[in-house]
Coordinates of C-alpha atoms in Angstrom, one line a residue:
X533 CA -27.8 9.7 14.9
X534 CA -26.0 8.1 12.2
X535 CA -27.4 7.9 8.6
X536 CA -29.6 4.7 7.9
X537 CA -27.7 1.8 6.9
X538 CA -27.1 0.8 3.2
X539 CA -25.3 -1.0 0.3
X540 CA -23.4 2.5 0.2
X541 CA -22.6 2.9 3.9
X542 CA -22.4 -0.7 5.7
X543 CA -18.7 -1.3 5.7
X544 CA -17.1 -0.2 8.8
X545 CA -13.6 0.8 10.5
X546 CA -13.0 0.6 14.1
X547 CA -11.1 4.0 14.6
X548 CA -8.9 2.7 17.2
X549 CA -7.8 -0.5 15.8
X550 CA -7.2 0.8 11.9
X551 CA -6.4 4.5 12.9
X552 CA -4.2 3.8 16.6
X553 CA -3.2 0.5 16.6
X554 CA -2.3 -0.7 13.3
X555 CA -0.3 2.3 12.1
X556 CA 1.5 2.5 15.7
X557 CA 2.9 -1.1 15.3
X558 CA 4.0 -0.5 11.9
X559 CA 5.8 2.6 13.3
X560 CA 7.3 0.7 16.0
X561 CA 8.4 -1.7 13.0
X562 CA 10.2 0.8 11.0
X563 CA 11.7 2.8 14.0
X564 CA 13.5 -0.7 14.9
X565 CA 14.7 -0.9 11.4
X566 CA 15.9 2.4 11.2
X567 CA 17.5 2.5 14.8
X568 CA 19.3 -1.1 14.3
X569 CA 20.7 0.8 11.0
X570 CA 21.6 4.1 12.4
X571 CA 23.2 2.6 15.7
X572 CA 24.5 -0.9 14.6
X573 CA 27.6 -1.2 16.6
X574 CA 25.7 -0.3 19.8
X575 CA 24.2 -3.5 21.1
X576 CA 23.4 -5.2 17.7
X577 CA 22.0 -8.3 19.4
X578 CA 19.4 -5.4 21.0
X579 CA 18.2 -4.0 18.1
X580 CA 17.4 -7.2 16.4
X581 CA 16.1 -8.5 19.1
X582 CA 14.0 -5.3 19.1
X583 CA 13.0 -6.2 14.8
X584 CA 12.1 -9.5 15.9
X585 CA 9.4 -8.5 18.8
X586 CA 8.1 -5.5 16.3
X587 CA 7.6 -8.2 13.7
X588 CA 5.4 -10.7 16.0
X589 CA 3.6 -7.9 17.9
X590 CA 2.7 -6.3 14.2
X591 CA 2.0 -10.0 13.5
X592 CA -0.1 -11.1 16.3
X593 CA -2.4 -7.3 15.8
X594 CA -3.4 -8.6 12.5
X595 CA -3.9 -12.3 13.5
X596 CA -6.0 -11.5 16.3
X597 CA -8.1 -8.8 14.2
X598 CA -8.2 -11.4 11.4
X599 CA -9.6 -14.2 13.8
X600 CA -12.4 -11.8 15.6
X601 CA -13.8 -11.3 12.0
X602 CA -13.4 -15.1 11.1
X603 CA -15.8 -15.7 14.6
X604 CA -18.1 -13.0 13.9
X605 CA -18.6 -14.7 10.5
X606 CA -19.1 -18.1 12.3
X607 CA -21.6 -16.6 14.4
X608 CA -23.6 -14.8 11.5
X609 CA -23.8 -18.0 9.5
X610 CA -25.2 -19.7 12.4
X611 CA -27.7 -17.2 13.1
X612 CA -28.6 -16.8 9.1
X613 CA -29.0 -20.6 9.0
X614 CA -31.1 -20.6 12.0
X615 CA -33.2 -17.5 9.9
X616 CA -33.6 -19.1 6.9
X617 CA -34.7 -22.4 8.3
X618 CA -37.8 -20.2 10.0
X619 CA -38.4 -18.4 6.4
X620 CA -37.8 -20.4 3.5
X621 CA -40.0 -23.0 2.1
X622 CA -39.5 -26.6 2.1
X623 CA -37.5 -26.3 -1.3
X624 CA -35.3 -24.1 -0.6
X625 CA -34.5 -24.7 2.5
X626 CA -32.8 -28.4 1.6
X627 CA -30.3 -26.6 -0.8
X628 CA -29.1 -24.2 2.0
X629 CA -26.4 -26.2 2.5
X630 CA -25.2 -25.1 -1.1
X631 CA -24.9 -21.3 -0.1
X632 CA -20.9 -20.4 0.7
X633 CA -20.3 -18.7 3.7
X634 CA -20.3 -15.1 2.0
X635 CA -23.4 -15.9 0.5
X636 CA -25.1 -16.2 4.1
X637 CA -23.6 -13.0 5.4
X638 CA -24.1 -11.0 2.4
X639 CA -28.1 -12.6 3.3
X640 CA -28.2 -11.3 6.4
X641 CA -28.8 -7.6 5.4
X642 CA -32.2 -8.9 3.4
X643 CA -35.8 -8.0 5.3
X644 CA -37.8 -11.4 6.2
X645 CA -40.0 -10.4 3.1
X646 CA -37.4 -10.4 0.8
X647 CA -35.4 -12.8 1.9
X648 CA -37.2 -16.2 0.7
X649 CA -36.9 -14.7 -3.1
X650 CA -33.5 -13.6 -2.5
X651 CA -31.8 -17.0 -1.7
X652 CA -33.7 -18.5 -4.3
X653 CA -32.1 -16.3 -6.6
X654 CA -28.8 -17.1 -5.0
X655 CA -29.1 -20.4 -5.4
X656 CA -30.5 -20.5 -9.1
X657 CA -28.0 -17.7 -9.9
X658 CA -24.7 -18.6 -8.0
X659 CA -24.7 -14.9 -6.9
X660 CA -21.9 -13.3 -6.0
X661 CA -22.3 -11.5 -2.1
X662 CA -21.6 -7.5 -4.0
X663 CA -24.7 -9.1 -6.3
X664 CA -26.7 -9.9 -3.2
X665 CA -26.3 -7.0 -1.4
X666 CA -27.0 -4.9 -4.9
X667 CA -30.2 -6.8 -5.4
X668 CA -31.7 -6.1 -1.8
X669 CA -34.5 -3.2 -1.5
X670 CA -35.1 -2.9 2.0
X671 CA -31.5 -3.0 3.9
X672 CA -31.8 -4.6 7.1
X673 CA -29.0 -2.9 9.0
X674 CA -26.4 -4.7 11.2
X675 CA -24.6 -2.1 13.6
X676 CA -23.1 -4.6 15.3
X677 CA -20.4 -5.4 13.2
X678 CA -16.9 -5.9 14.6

């Protein structure tokens, strides 16, 4: 089993995408480059047509990786809105409009218990998500990360 989550440990890479995918496209990228150099006068319209679909596939990897994590951190917001509005008190909860989108998933690792002190301390303190995560005593882990 893996090592309980923490400030120390929660950022994750997908081995496949950051360890296969990513560095193959950027291989295919430079092997076009360097074969359109090294074989120029052999079908030149070939090889940069070859540059141009290495660009947009190397393009469209990151893009699409970019726009999974741009969902997941429309989904968390929802669901730390939604946990917030069960948790905090009246006061609080009218101001947590005020909290950026960073600020809620930074949140989402804060117990219940902690969490009502937490945001106000957010929203008094304009804390910065490293800050939030820094000030939290008992983790609440999130393995589901993309």
């Amino acid at each position: 089993m893996a090592a309980e989550q923490n400030f120390k440990n929660h950022g994750r890479l997908d081995p496949a995408t950051h360890f296969v995918i990513f560095p193959l496209f950027v291989l295919n990228f430079i092997f076009a480059i360097y074969t359109t150099i090294r074989h120029w006068p052999e079908h030149p319209h070939l090889h940069l047509w070859w540059i141009v679909i290495s660009i947009a596939l190397t393009v469209f990897v990151i893009r699409t990786r970019a726009q999974d994590l741009k969902l997941q951190d429309r989904v968390i917001r929802l669901e730390e809105r939604l946990r917030l509005a069960a948790l905090l008190p009246a006061a609080d909860l009218a101001h947590v409009g005020e909290l950026t989108c960073q600020q809620l998933i930074a949140l989402r690792f804060a117990s219940d218990a902690e969490i009502p002190a937490l945001v106000h301390k957010t929203l008094t303190q304009g804390l910065e998500p490293k800050a939030i995560k820094e000030s939290i005593t008992n983790w609440r882990a999130d393995y589901h990360r993309v």
